[in-house]
XYZ file of C-alpha atoms in Angstrom:
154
model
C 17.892 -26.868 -15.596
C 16.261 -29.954 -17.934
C 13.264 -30.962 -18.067
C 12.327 -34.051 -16.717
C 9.373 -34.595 -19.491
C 10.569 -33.355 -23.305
C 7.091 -32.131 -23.742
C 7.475 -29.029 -20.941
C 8.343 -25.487 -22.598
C 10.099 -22.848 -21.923
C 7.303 -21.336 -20.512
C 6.037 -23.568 -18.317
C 9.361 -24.233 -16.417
C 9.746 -20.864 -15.895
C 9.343 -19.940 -11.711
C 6.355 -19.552 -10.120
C 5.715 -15.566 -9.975
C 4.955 -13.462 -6.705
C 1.511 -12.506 -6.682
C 1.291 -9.016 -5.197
C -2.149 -6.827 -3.855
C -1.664 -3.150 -3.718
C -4.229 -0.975 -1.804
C -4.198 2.691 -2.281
C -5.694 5.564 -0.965
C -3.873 8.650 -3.253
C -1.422 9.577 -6.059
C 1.884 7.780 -5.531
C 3.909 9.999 -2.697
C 7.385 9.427 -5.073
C 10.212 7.278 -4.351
C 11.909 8.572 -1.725
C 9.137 7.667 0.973
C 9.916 4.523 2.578
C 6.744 2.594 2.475
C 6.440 3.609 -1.436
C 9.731 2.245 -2.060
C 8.937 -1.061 -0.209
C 6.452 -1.545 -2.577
C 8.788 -0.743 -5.798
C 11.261 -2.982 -4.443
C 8.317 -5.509 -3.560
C 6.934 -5.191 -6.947
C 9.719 -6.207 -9.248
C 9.319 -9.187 -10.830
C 5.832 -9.834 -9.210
C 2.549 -10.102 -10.763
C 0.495 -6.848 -9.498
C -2.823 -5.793 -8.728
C -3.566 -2.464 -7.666
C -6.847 -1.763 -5.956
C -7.877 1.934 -5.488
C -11.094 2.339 -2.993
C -13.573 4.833 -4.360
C -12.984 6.595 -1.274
C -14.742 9.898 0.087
C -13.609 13.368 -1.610
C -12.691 16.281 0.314
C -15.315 18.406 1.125
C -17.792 15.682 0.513
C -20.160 15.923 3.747
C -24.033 16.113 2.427
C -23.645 14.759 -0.434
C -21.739 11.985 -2.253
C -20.522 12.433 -5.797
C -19.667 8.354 -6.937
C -19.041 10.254 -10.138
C -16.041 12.203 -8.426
C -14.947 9.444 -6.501
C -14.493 6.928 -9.399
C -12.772 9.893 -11.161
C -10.424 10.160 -7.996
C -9.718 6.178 -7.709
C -8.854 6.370 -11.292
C -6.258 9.276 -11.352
C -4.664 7.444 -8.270
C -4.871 4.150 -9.954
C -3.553 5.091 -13.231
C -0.346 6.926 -11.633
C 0.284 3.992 -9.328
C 0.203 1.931 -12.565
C 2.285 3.633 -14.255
C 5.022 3.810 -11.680
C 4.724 0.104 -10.880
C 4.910 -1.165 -14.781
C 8.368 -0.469 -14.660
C 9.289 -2.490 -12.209
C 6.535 -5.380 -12.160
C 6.044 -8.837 -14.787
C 2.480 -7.690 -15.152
C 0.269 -4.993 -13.321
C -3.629 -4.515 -13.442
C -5.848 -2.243 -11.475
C -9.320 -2.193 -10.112
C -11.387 0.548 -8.957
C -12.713 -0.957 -5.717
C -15.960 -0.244 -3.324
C -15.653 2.470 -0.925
C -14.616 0.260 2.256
C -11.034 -0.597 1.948
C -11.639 -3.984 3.597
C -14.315 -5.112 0.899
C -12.179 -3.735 -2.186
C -9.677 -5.762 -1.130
C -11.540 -8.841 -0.450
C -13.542 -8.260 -3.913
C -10.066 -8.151 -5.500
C -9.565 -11.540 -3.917
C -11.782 -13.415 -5.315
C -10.495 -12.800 -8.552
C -6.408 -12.607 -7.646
C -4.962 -15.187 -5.522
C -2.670 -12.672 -3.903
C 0.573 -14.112 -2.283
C 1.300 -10.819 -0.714
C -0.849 -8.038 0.594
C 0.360 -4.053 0.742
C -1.497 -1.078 1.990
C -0.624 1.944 0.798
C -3.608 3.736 2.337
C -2.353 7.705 3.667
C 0.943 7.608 1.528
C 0.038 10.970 0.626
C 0.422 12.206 4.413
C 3.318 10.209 4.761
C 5.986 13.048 5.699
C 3.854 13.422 8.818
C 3.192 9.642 9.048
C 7.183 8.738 9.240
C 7.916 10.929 11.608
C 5.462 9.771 14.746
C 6.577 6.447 15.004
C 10.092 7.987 15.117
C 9.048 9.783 17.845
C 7.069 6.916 19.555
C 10.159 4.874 19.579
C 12.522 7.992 20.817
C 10.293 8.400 23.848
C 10.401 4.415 24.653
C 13.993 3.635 24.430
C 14.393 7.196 26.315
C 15.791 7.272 29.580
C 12.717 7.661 31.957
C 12.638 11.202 33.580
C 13.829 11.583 37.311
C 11.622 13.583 39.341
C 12.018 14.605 43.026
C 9.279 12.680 44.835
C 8.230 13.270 48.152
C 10.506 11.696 49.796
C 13.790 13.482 47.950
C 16.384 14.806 49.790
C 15.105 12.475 53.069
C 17.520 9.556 53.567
């Protein structure tokens, strides 16, 4: 492709990058779950912000420890980080407030996001993939015939 005006560079004519959010809740679950690997696959090329909530510890009832929380965002962020460098342009992270919904909209006044991702729960995910397996066995599934009242009358 030329350049219309000799002044552009190489940089500037370069395509417009995908601008991706990534909320997480825990340590990234590994490749092989499906919503992690969406976001691998969604990653690649993209310009990426991760966002990990300083959610609630476990065990945490009485009192809170923002101390332990922070330190909990921070594992999680840095080995979502690390995972998603290798396949991203860019990637950043931000510990975020303890509401998912106002990390992320924090996060968005600084990123103009093009895509959003919630990884929230990833790290129950075995358990996660399965029920909406199940949900859609039982609604494609032949409904079950039961005698009614009326069986065997004609």
């Amino acid at each position: 492709m030329q350049a219309d005006n000799a002044t552009e560079t190489a940089a500037s004519m370069r395509p417009n990058h995908r601008r991706l959010l990534v909320l997480v809740g825990g340590p990234f679950p590994g490749s092989q779950d499906d919503r992690a690997g969406l976001i691998l696959a969604r990653a690649r090329g993209a310009d990426v912000l991760v966002v990990a909530p300083a959610l609630p510890i476990p065990g945490e009832r009485w009192t809170i420890d923002l101390d332990a929380r922070k330190a909990q965002a921070r594992a999680n962020l840095q080995r979502w980080t690390d995972v998603l460098a290798d396949e991203a342009e860019s990637v950043h992270g931000e510990i975020g407030d303890e509401s998912p919904p106002l990390a992320v909209a924090d996060a968005l006044d600084s990123f103009a996001a093009d895509e959003y991702l919630d990884a929230l729960g990833l790290e129950h995910s075995p358990r996660r993939q399965r029920r909406p397996c199940q949900r859609l066995r039982n609604l494609f599934a032949p409904a079950p015939v039961s005698p009614g009242p009326r069986a065997g009358h004609a």
